[in-house]
Structure formats: structure tokens, C-alpha cells
Tab-separated table of C-alpha atoms in Angstrom:
chain	number	residue	atom	x	y	z
A	1	ALA	CA	-25.775	7.760	-2.110
A	2	LEU	CA	-24.363	6.961	-5.730
A	3	SER	CA	-20.896	6.273	-4.235
A	4	LEU	CA	-22.325	3.938	-1.542
A	5	LEU	CA	-24.474	2.327	-4.420
A	6	LEU	CA	-21.421	1.776	-6.619
A	7	THR	CA	-19.204	0.550	-3.817
A	8	ALA	CA	-22.026	-2.079	-2.799
A	9	LEU	CA	-22.294	-3.154	-6.336
A	10	VAL	CA	-18.458	-3.590	-6.799
A	11	LEU	CA	-18.264	-5.706	-3.314
A	12	ALA	CA	-21.292	-7.831	-4.407
A	13	TYR	CA	-19.291	-8.543	-7.784
A	14	TYR	CA	-16.456	-9.670	-5.545
A	15	ALA	CA	-18.634	-11.710	-3.161
A	16	TRP	CA	-20.236	-13.472	-6.176
A	17	THR	CA	-16.826	-13.870	-8.037
A	18	TYR	CA	-14.789	-15.146	-5.082
A	19	GLY	CA	-17.460	-16.664	-2.831
A	20	SER	CA	-15.187	-16.470	0.347
A	21	LEU	CA	-12.094	-14.791	1.892
A	22	ARG	CA	-10.289	-18.310	1.296
A	23	GLY	CA	-11.725	-18.257	-2.423
A	24	PHE	CA	-10.268	-14.741	-2.783
A	25	ALA	CA	-6.897	-15.719	-1.537
A	26	ALA	CA	-6.678	-18.495	-3.920
A	27	ALA	CA	-7.661	-16.678	-6.717
A	28	ILE	CA	-5.632	-13.535	-6.407
A	29	ASP	CA	-2.187	-15.679	-5.770
A	30	GLY	CA	-3.004	-19.294	-4.992
A	31	GLN	CA	-2.796	-18.783	-1.286
A	32	PRO	CA	-4.538	-20.725	1.658
A	33	THR	CA	-5.367	-17.697	3.609
A	34	ILE	CA	-5.330	-13.892	3.781
A	35	PHE	CA	-2.708	-11.834	5.424
A	36	ILE	CA	0.303	-14.159	4.759
A	37	ASP	CA	2.796	-11.243	4.725
A	38	PHE	CA	1.359	-9.695	8.010
A	39	ILE	CA	1.380	-12.740	9.897
A	40	THR	CA	5.036	-14.072	8.267
A	41	HIS	CA	6.890	-10.906	8.595
A	42	TYR	CA	5.351	-7.846	10.182
A	43	TYR	CA	3.742	-9.721	13.207
A	44	SER	CA	6.902	-11.716	13.620
A	45	ALA	CA	9.129	-8.631	13.374
A	46	GLY	CA	7.298	-7.185	16.302
A	47	VAL	CA	8.017	-10.303	18.376
A	48	TRP	CA	11.486	-10.554	17.305
A	49	ILE	CA	12.780	-6.947	17.993
A	50	TYR	CA	11.414	-6.894	21.420
A	51	ALA	CA	12.703	-10.448	22.492
A	52	PHE	CA	16.160	-10.389	20.508
A	53	ASN	CA	16.677	-6.704	19.177
A	54	LEU	CA	16.814	-8.322	15.730
A	55	PRO	CA	14.535	-8.647	12.756
A	56	ALA	CA	12.416	-11.700	11.876
A	57	SER	CA	13.246	-13.894	8.733
A	58	GLY	CA	12.410	-11.753	5.824
A	59	TYR	CA	12.000	-8.593	7.515
A	60	CYS	CA	13.972	-5.896	5.377
A	61	TYR	CA	12.393	-2.572	6.895
A	62	SER	CA	13.182	-0.423	9.815
A	63	ALA	CA	13.509	-0.942	13.326
A	64	PHE	CA	10.842	1.851	13.964
A	65	PHE	CA	8.266	0.046	12.084
A	66	ALA	CA	9.235	-3.322	13.837
A	67	LEU	CA	8.844	-1.362	17.146
A	68	CYS	CA	5.573	-0.272	16.357
A	69	LEU	CA	4.349	-3.641	15.202
A	70	GLY	CA	5.740	-4.903	18.494
A	71	ILE	CA	3.214	-2.699	20.312
A	72	LEU	CA	0.297	-4.764	18.665
A	73	ASN	CA	1.690	-8.136	20.417
A	74	ARG	CA	0.520	-7.252	23.805
A	75	PHE	CA	-2.755	-8.330	22.369
A	76	GLY	CA	-3.616	-11.798	21.263
A	77	VAL	CA	-2.921	-12.943	17.551
A	78	TRP	CA	-6.678	-12.590	16.418
A	79	THR	CA	-7.161	-9.390	18.045
A	80	VAL	CA	-4.229	-8.280	16.036
A	81	VAL	CA	-5.334	-9.772	12.958
A	82	TYR	CA	-8.862	-8.033	13.207
A	83	PHE	CA	-7.150	-4.959	13.818
A	84	TRP	CA	-4.955	-5.257	10.709
A	85	GLU	CA	-8.084	-5.918	8.893
A	86	ALA	CA	-9.694	-2.810	10.070
A	87	LEU	CA	-6.275	-0.903	9.110
A	88	GLN	CA	-6.537	-2.444	5.654
A	89	ILE	CA	-10.169	-1.235	4.977
A	90	ALA	CA	-9.372	2.105	6.606
A	91	THR	CA	-6.307	2.950	4.588
A	92	THR	CA	-8.263	1.581	1.122
A	93	VAL	CA	-11.044	4.256	2.151
A	94	LEU	CA	-8.396	6.745	2.571
A	95	LEU	CA	-6.549	5.973	-0.697
A	96	PHE	CA	-9.755	6.975	-2.424
A	97	LEU	CA	-11.018	9.751	-0.103
A	98	VAL	CA	-7.485	11.979	0.217
A	99	PRO	CA	-7.288	12.557	-3.641
A	100	ALA	CA	-10.988	12.839	-4.089
A	101	VAL	CA	-11.743	15.215	-1.730
A	102	HIS	CA	-8.701	17.421	-2.186
A	103	PHE	CA	-8.377	17.336	-5.930
A	104	VAL	CA	-11.622	16.003	-7.619
A	105	ARG	CA	-14.669	16.805	-5.331
A	106	GLN	CA	-15.965	19.566	-7.518
A	107	ARG	CA	-15.533	17.496	-10.896
A	108	ARG	CA	-18.074	14.780	-10.552
A	109	PRO	CA	-16.547	12.632	-13.513
A	110	GLY	CA	-12.982	12.545	-12.054
A	111	TYR	CA	-14.480	11.810	-8.459
A	112	TYR	CA	-16.488	8.941	-9.727
A	113	LEU	CA	-13.540	7.793	-11.985
A	114	CYS	CA	-11.476	7.678	-8.671
A	115	LEU	CA	-13.716	5.603	-6.876
A	116	LEU	CA	-14.266	3.254	-9.618
A	117	ALA	CA	-10.606	2.925	-10.328
A	118	THR	CA	-9.927	2.243	-6.645
A	119	LEU	CA	-12.779	-0.182	-5.944
A	120	LEU	CA	-11.737	-2.395	-9.188
A	121	SER	CA	-7.994	-1.991	-8.714
A	122	LEU	CA	-5.992	-5.441	-8.624
A	123	PRO	CA	-3.100	-4.018	-6.825
A	124	VAL	CA	-5.472	-2.844	-3.906
A	125	LEU	CA	-6.919	-6.303	-3.815
A	126	HIS	CA	-3.334	-7.625	-3.675
A	127	ASN	CA	-2.495	-5.292	-1.005
A	128	PHE	CA	-5.255	-6.661	1.117
A	129	MET	CA	-4.719	-10.157	0.510
A	130	TRP	CA	-1.188	-10.239	1.667
A	131	GLY	CA	-1.978	-7.798	4.492
A	132	GLN	CA	0.611	-5.308	3.008
A	133	ILE	CA	0.942	-1.616	3.804
A	134	SER	CA	1.293	-0.231	0.229
A	135	THR	CA	-2.069	1.556	0.911
A	136	LEU	CA	-0.834	3.044	4.002
A	137	LEU	CA	2.296	4.188	2.276
A	138	ALA	CA	0.237	5.648	-0.547
A	139	VAL	CA	-1.996	7.434	1.801
A	140	CYS	CA	0.775	9.262	4.051
A	141	THR	CA	2.489	10.253	0.372
A	142	LEU	CA	-0.944	11.796	-0.866
A	143	ALA	CA	-1.459	13.369	2.485
A	144	ALA	CA	1.674	14.891	2.477
A	145	LEU	CA	0.828	16.078	-0.898
A	146	CYS	CA	-2.497	17.586	0.212
A	147	PHE	CA	-0.843	19.283	3.010
A	148	TYR	CA	1.576	20.982	1.071
A	149	THR	CA	-0.692	22.234	-1.379
A	150	GLN	CA	-2.528	23.719	1.364
A	151	GLY	CA	0.503	25.391	2.721
A	152	ARG	CA	0.872	22.933	5.723
A	153	LYS	CA	4.632	22.240	5.268
A	154	VAL	CA	5.269	20.809	8.767
A	155	GLY	CA	2.588	18.336	8.271
A	156	ALA	CA	3.782	17.310	4.893
A	157	ALA	CA	7.425	16.917	6.012
A	158	ALA	CA	6.189	14.684	8.941
A	159	LEU	CA	3.730	12.447	6.944
A	160	LEU	CA	6.505	11.937	4.251
A	161	ALA	CA	9.317	11.088	6.918
A	162	LEU	CA	6.634	8.751	8.429
A	163	ALA	CA	6.293	6.935	5.260
A	164	THR	CA	10.062	6.946	4.714
A	165	SER	CA	10.739	5.437	8.212
A	166	ILE	CA	8.549	2.380	7.450
A	167	LYS	CA	9.749	1.215	3.888
A	168	PHE	CA	12.212	3.555	2.939
A	169	TYR	CA	11.501	4.301	-0.720
A	170	PRO	CA	8.966	6.993	-0.114
A	171	GLY	CA	11.863	9.148	0.533
A	172	LEU	CA	12.131	9.801	-3.305
A	173	PHE	CA	9.527	12.239	-3.271
A	174	ILE	CA	11.903	14.432	-1.473
A	175	ILE	CA	13.423	14.994	-4.520
A	176	TYR	CA	10.470	17.090	-5.815
A	177	PHE	CA	10.948	19.488	-2.810
A	178	LEU	CA	14.471	19.777	-3.480
A	179	LEU	CA	13.847	20.716	-7.211
A	180	LYS	CA	11.121	23.243	-6.051
A	181	ARG	CA	14.052	24.561	-3.581
A	182	GLU	CA	11.820	24.109	-0.608
A	183	PHE	CA	14.573	23.571	1.775
A	184	LYS	CA	12.966	24.529	4.958
A	185	LEU	CA	10.507	21.511	4.360
A	186	VAL	CA	13.443	19.293	3.375
A	187	GLY	CA	15.378	20.236	6.460
A	188	MET	CA	12.016	19.366	8.493
A	189	PHE	CA	11.683	16.020	6.520
A	190	ALA	CA	15.491	15.296	7.781
A	191	ALA	CA	14.665	15.999	11.287
A	192	TRP	CA	11.401	13.850	11.339
A	193	THR	CA	13.251	10.959	9.549
A	194	LEU	CA	16.108	11.278	11.938
A	195	VAL	CA	13.518	11.084	14.987
A	196	PHE	CA	11.658	8.223	13.620
A	197	LEU	CA	14.556	6.030	12.150
A	198	VAL	CA	17.173	6.859	14.907
A	199	VAL	CA	16.250	8.484	18.149
A	200	VAL	CA	13.236	6.404	18.787
A	201	PRO	CA	14.774	3.009	18.105
A	202	ALA	CA	18.165	4.043	19.939
A	203	VAL	CA	15.948	5.058	22.881
A	204	ARG	CA	13.556	2.110	22.988
A	205	LEU	CA	16.222	-0.637	22.305
A	206	GLY	CA	17.781	-0.246	25.865
A	207	PRO	CA	21.050	1.130	27.233
A	208	ASP	CA	22.935	-0.184	24.240
A	209	GLY	CA	20.484	1.187	21.686
A	210	PRO	CA	22.706	2.780	19.232
A	211	ALA	CA	24.724	-0.482	19.064
A	212	ASN	CA	21.367	-2.628	19.042
A	213	LEU	CA	20.085	-0.534	16.222
A	214	LEU	CA	23.240	-0.827	14.052
A	215	THR	CA	23.142	-4.589	14.732
A	216	PHE	CA	19.429	-4.854	13.541
A	217	HIS	CA	19.924	-2.961	10.475
A	218	ARG	CA	22.964	-4.874	9.583
A	219	ALA	CA	21.028	-8.167	9.935
A	220	SER	CA	18.032	-6.634	7.961
A	221	ARG	CA	20.205	-5.573	5.178
A	222	SER	CA	21.625	-9.158	4.829
A	223	MET	CA	18.114	-10.358	4.005
A	224	VAL	CA	17.752	-7.807	1.155
A	225	GLN	CA	19.738	-9.916	-1.263
A	226	GLN	CA	17.564	-12.953	-0.634
A	227	VAL	CA	14.439	-11.002	-1.314
A	228	LYS	CA	15.882	-9.395	-4.259
A	229	HIS	CA	16.823	-12.810	-5.483
A	230	ASN	CA	13.106	-14.132	-5.002
A	231	ALA	CA	11.999	-10.853	-7.088
A	232	LEU	CA	14.149	-11.943	-9.769
A	233	VAL	CA	12.610	-15.530	-10.269
A	234	ASP	CA	8.761	-14.407	-9.008
A	235	PRO	CA	6.481	-13.880	-11.867
A	236	ASN	CA	4.644	-11.182	-9.577
A	237	SER	CA	7.499	-8.696	-9.759
A	238	GLN	CA	6.984	-5.781	-11.904
A	239	TYR	CA	10.295	-4.005	-11.900
A	240	LEU	CA	11.147	-3.303	-15.553
A	241	PRO	CA	14.158	-5.689	-15.968
A	242	HIS	CA	12.252	-8.297	-14.539
A	243	VAL	CA	9.479	-8.117	-16.797
A	244	LEU	CA	11.676	-7.873	-19.756
A	245	LYS	CA	13.619	-10.885	-18.350
A	246	ARG	CA	10.281	-12.935	-18.468
A	247	LEU	CA	9.330	-11.416	-21.955
A	248	PHE	CA	12.564	-12.370	-23.422
A	249	HIS	CA	12.789	-15.637	-21.793
A	250	ILE	CA	16.390	-14.827	-20.230
A	251	GLU	CA	17.116	-17.562	-17.672
A	252	GLU	CA	20.759	-16.564	-16.854
A	253	GLU	CA	20.995	-13.753	-14.104
A	254	GLN	CA	24.460	-12.955	-15.683
A	255	SER	CA	22.855	-12.150	-19.038
A	256	MET	CA	20.578	-9.446	-17.493
A	257	GLY	CA	23.119	-6.633	-17.582
A	258	PRO	CA	21.562	-4.564	-20.670
A	259	LEU	CA	17.774	-4.942	-18.941
A	260	TYR	CA	18.928	-2.536	-16.428
A	261	LEU	CA	19.851	0.080	-18.906
A	262	PRO	CA	16.105	0.911	-19.995
A	263	ALA	CA	15.330	1.258	-16.118
A	264	TYR	CA	18.224	3.705	-15.544
A	265	ALA	CA	17.471	5.670	-18.642
A	266	PHE	CA	13.826	6.038	-17.990
A	267	SER	CA	14.533	7.190	-14.419
A	268	LEU	CA	17.198	9.725	-15.399
A	269	ALA	CA	14.233	11.216	-18.348
A	270	ASN	CA	11.569	11.116	-15.458
A	271	LEU	CA	13.842	13.441	-13.220
A	272	VAL	CA	14.896	15.725	-16.084
A	273	LEU	CA	10.914	15.976	-17.025
A	274	LEU	CA	10.191	16.636	-13.171
A	275	PHE	CA	12.722	19.541	-13.311
A	276	ALA	CA	11.238	20.784	-16.942
A	277	ILE	CA	7.498	21.014	-15.142
A	278	ILE	CA	8.842	22.858	-12.178
A	279	ARG	CA	11.108	25.203	-14.055
A	280	ALA	CA	8.246	26.161	-16.607
A	281	ARG	CA	5.777	26.536	-13.781
A	282	VAL	CA	3.414	24.160	-15.065
A	283	GLN	CA	-0.015	24.540	-13.537
A	284	HIS	CA	-0.782	21.884	-10.853
A	285	ASP	CA	2.862	20.853	-10.861
A	286	ALA	CA	2.706	19.505	-7.275
A	287	GLU	CA	-0.044	16.902	-8.287
A	288	ILE	CA	1.889	16.166	-11.633
A	289	GLY	CA	5.471	15.855	-9.953
A	290	PHE	CA	3.780	13.412	-7.197
A	291	ALA	CA	2.255	11.420	-9.871
A	292	LEU	CA	5.467	11.384	-12.143
A	293	LEU	CA	7.703	10.226	-9.174
A	294	LEU	CA	4.641	7.528	-8.214
A	295	LEU	CA	4.995	6.331	-12.001
A	296	SER	CA	8.911	6.099	-11.571
A	297	THR	CA	8.659	3.280	-8.827
A	298	PRO	CA	8.895	0.338	-11.186
A	299	PHE	CA	11.963	1.518	-12.853
A	300	LEU	CA	13.469	2.245	-9.531
A	301	VAL	CA	12.478	-0.214	-6.727
A	302	GLU	CA	13.544	-3.785	-7.441
A	303	THR	CA	10.861	-5.254	-5.269
A	304	SER	CA	7.968	-3.799	-7.227
A	305	TRP	CA	5.279	-6.209	-6.121
A	306	PRO	CA	1.700	-5.641	-7.637
A	307	HIS	CA	0.450	-4.226	-4.331
A	308	TYR	CA	3.051	-1.386	-4.828
A	309	PHE	CA	0.835	-0.195	-7.454
A	310	VAL	CA	-2.177	1.100	-5.271
A	311	TYR	CA	-1.123	4.418	-6.477
A	312	LEU	CA	-2.181	3.852	-10.145
A	313	PRO	CA	-6.230	5.317	-9.600
A	314	PHE	CA	-4.435	8.689	-8.260
A	315	CYS	CA	-2.339	8.728	-11.303
A	316	GLN	CA	-5.204	7.979	-13.604
A	317	VAL	CA	-7.144	10.784	-12.359
A	318	VAL	CA	-4.378	13.389	-12.816
A	319	ILE	CA	-3.889	12.152	-16.350
A	320	TYR	CA	-7.867	12.411	-16.814
A	321	GLN	CA	-7.900	16.076	-15.294
A	322	LEU	CA	-4.933	16.953	-17.795
A	323	LEU	CA	-6.846	15.464	-20.882
A	324	ARG	CA	-9.883	17.500	-19.706
A	325	ARG	CA	-8.063	20.806	-19.924
A	326	SER	CA	-6.312	19.799	-23.355
A	327	GLN	CA	-7.553	20.979	-26.890
A	328	ALA	CA	-10.088	18.619	-28.560
A	329	THR	CA	-8.345	16.631	-31.097
A	330	PRO	CA	-8.377	13.183	-32.850
A	331	ALA	CA	-5.015	12.535	-30.897
A	332	LEU	CA	-6.922	13.354	-27.686
A	333	LEU	CA	-9.373	10.687	-28.252
A	334	LEU	CA	-6.553	8.194	-28.807
A	335	GLN	CA	-5.269	9.367	-25.245
A	336	TYR	CA	-8.539	9.038	-23.727
A	337	GLY	CA	-8.413	5.276	-25.223
A	338	LEU	CA	-4.946	4.615	-23.694
A	339	LEU	CA	-6.116	5.772	-20.345
A	340	GLY	CA	-9.158	3.437	-20.544
A	341	LEU	CA	-6.562	0.673	-21.418
A	342	SER	CA	-4.516	1.496	-18.386
A	343	ILE	CA	-7.369	1.223	-15.910
A	344	LEU	CA	-8.413	-2.146	-17.668
A	345	LEU	CA	-4.983	-3.530	-17.410
A	346	ALA	CA	-4.816	-2.741	-13.770
A	347	SER	CA	-8.377	-4.016	-13.045
A	348	SER	CA	-9.774	-6.819	-11.131
A	349	VAL	CA	-12.184	-7.252	-13.878
A	350	LEU	CA	-9.451	-8.035	-16.481
A	351	PHE	CA	-7.675	-10.272	-13.864
A	352	ASN	CA	-10.713	-12.270	-13.463
A	353	CYS	CA	-11.235	-12.658	-17.003
A	354	ILE	CA	-7.782	-14.051	-17.433
A	355	GLY	CA	-8.422	-16.253	-14.349
A	356	ASP	CA	-4.483	-17.004	-13.946
A	357	PHE	CA	-2.568	-15.011	-11.494
A	358	HIS	CA	0.748	-16.291	-13.191
A	359	LYS	CA	-0.013	-14.861	-16.457
A	360	PHE	CA	-1.368	-11.656	-15.027
A	361	GLY	CA	1.836	-10.973	-13.199
A	362	SER	CA	4.283	-12.672	-15.797
A	363	TYR	CA	2.887	-10.504	-18.610
A	364	GLY	CA	3.575	-7.596	-16.296
A	365	LEU	CA	0.030	-5.953	-16.698
A	366	PRO	CA	0.277	-3.582	-13.531
A	367	PHE	CA	3.707	-2.621	-14.966
A	368	TRP	CA	2.269	-1.783	-18.433
A	369	SER	CA	-0.537	0.028	-16.983
A	370	ASN	CA	1.949	2.073	-15.390
A	371	ALA	CA	3.935	2.851	-18.419
A	372	ILE	CA	0.773	3.957	-20.511
A	373	LEU	CA	0.257	6.291	-17.820
A	374	LEU	CA	3.877	7.630	-17.968
A	375	LEU	CA	3.651	7.945	-21.908
A	376	LEU	CA	0.383	9.937	-21.445
A	377	LEU	CA	2.080	12.171	-18.747
A	378	TYR	CA	4.874	12.869	-21.591
A	379	LEU	CA	2.414	13.631	-24.327
A	380	GLN	CA	0.711	16.014	-21.939
A	381	MET	CA	3.623	17.794	-20.471
A	382	LEU	CA	6.059	18.487	-23.275
A	383	PRO	CA	3.896	20.883	-25.327
A	384	ARG	CA	2.905	22.467	-21.782
A	385	ILE	CA	6.690	22.677	-21.045
A	386	GLN	CA	7.399	24.263	-24.363
A	387	ALA	CA	4.928	26.837	-23.974
A	388	GLY	CA	6.039	27.909	-20.261
A	389	LEU	CA	9.695	27.878	-21.241
A	390	GLN	CA	9.192	30.417	-24.229
A	391	PRO	CA	10.352	33.990	-23.572
A	392	ARG	CA	7.458	36.254	-22.979
A	393	GLN	CA	7.022	39.191	-25.220
A	394	PRO	CA	7.654	42.681	-23.877
């Protein structure tokens, strides 16, 4: 009952703030309507692959996902839009329910933190406004984590392969299983990914399926450079070098070389930390490891748009639970304050107070929310790793 009341209050706040879906779209990113990415890229991708065996303009993802989207095109465009709206709502609900039910249901403060952080998350609103699939990918990834912690490794491999077969970058999470030496799960992941990315499209694209599939991905890859260029100049991009480019007012692309070094350095440091967490057998290393890899996204993925950060509520809850298990000190109070700052920076409340989506994106507030969580994760993990790696007394 309290969950429903909080949800109703937040939705009423949004209704009062934005007034209508058109007002919502204009406020979030100055657009005339919602679901522009869905109509422009995803719906069109489903049309093009069945008509020409080619990706639509601006579509940079897999043929498998385009074929799935094409199934929707058997219905009218408005029916498809309503279906997509239902999918957005369902995946948003699951984005809260999956971690809440599996990780924090017995700890009410963490449960309500997860609920409010999800409801007030600007990246979640961004995902809905554009009709994007970041919530779907996050749900698949977190569900794979839940399956793994329950010992259901076949399901975990299949879900992670499904997410990877849509937008590729969720494949980064296989690094955790490689470091854990879960080679059987890695093999199942590879098999599922092969089925989704190669076998299904090759069969569905007709007698010349393999050749058509290769042509499709060559055409899709040719669009990647244009997308990367758009990300370079778009104030919404939260990829670290792009955020630094805006902060330091660097105009020339040729001058950006040094800005990539911090991204590479932090990515490498995060992998070393992940290895150390696993080696030290830190408690709850699966949730912590996945949170660490999620927080590595804006250092690795050049198209880190605000909606990519829908994972922040899960990571915030992981950090909160680490803080709860820590010894009470003045430094711990400071860390709680930093966690609150992270939640605020990525929230729709601060976004609405700023009232300018260009400033919100250009200053990289979702990135800085992510960076604060990464800092907190290091502060919490380093002492635990040190304790875990100390030789045991005979």
C-alpha cells in the first residue's frame, strides 16, 4: 500500500510538472512528441530488414533485434506504439521489482530507496521519452544476475546473451563470469549468442541468409561513425571524454586524444578492482561485481546517452547496503552524504529545478552521479579486499 501511495504521489508530481505527454517531451529534451527513437530507428528497422534485408538509417544494432521489431509491423503503427508504451511501463516496473524482490525485500529502507530512486530517476524518464530500450537491457542483465545467484546458470546465460544480441555492450558482463572461472556458463552464453546473432537471422533472411546477414552488419557498421560523431557534439553524451571536452571547451576533435586516457585508465582500474573483489571472496561479490561493471559503462561505451544510466538506482542500493554493513564513523556519514548527492544529481527533481535540459546534459550530471557511486564503491571495497587477502592465522 505504501509503495502504491509513493508511486501515485510521484506520478501526480509529474502530471503537475509537465501537464501532458507533449509537455513532458518538450521538457525532457525539447522534442515535439515521445518515442522519436522508436519511430525513427526501431520501427523503421523492422520495415527495412523485411523489405530490403538492410538496416534503416541510423540503426546500428543487430539483425536479430531488427527481425524481432519487424514482427510488430504486421500490426498498425498505432497498435505498435501502444504496445511499445506498455513495454516501456512493464520494463520500468521490472527495473524496480527485480532488484527489490531479490536483493532488498527483507530490508525496508533499501526497498523504499530502490523504489524512489527508480521513480525519480531522470535516465528512466529519458528512456521512456525517447522510446528506448535501456530499461529492457538493464532488466535482462539484472535478471541474469538474479538467476546466477540462485544457481540457475542456463537462464543467466540466456538472458545475458539476449541482452547482448540486441545492443552488444551488455556482453561486457561476461568478464565477471570469466574472472569467476564459470567457464560452463561462458560456453552457454557463447552458444546462446551464436543462436541469436547468427543462426536465427541467417535462417530468416532467406536462401542467401549468411551473405545477407554479412551485408546487413556491414551497412549497420558504416553508420556507427556517424552516430559516434553525433555523440561527440551532442550535449547529452555522458561518455567521459565528451564530458571533459565540454568542461574544458575543446572544439577541435584532433585535440581530444589526451581526454581518452582517463577513460582507459579508469576502465583498467575497474577491471583490476573486479579481479581483486573476486579473489578476496568479498561477500555478495556478484551484486558488487555487476554494479562495478554497470558503473564502468560511461568509461567504455562512446554512446553513453542519459537513458543508459537507468542502472543507477540498482547501484545506489548496492552502495547503500554496503554502507549499512560498515562500521559507524564520521567518514561513513560523509559517504552517506555522497550517496544522497548521487541520487540527487540523477534525479528528475534536480532536473526540473534546473529547468534546462541542455545544461543538465552538458554539465554531465548523470555521469557525475555515476562517478560518485564508483568512488564510494572503491572506498568500500579496498578495506574489504585488504582484509580478504590477508593470510589466515594457523
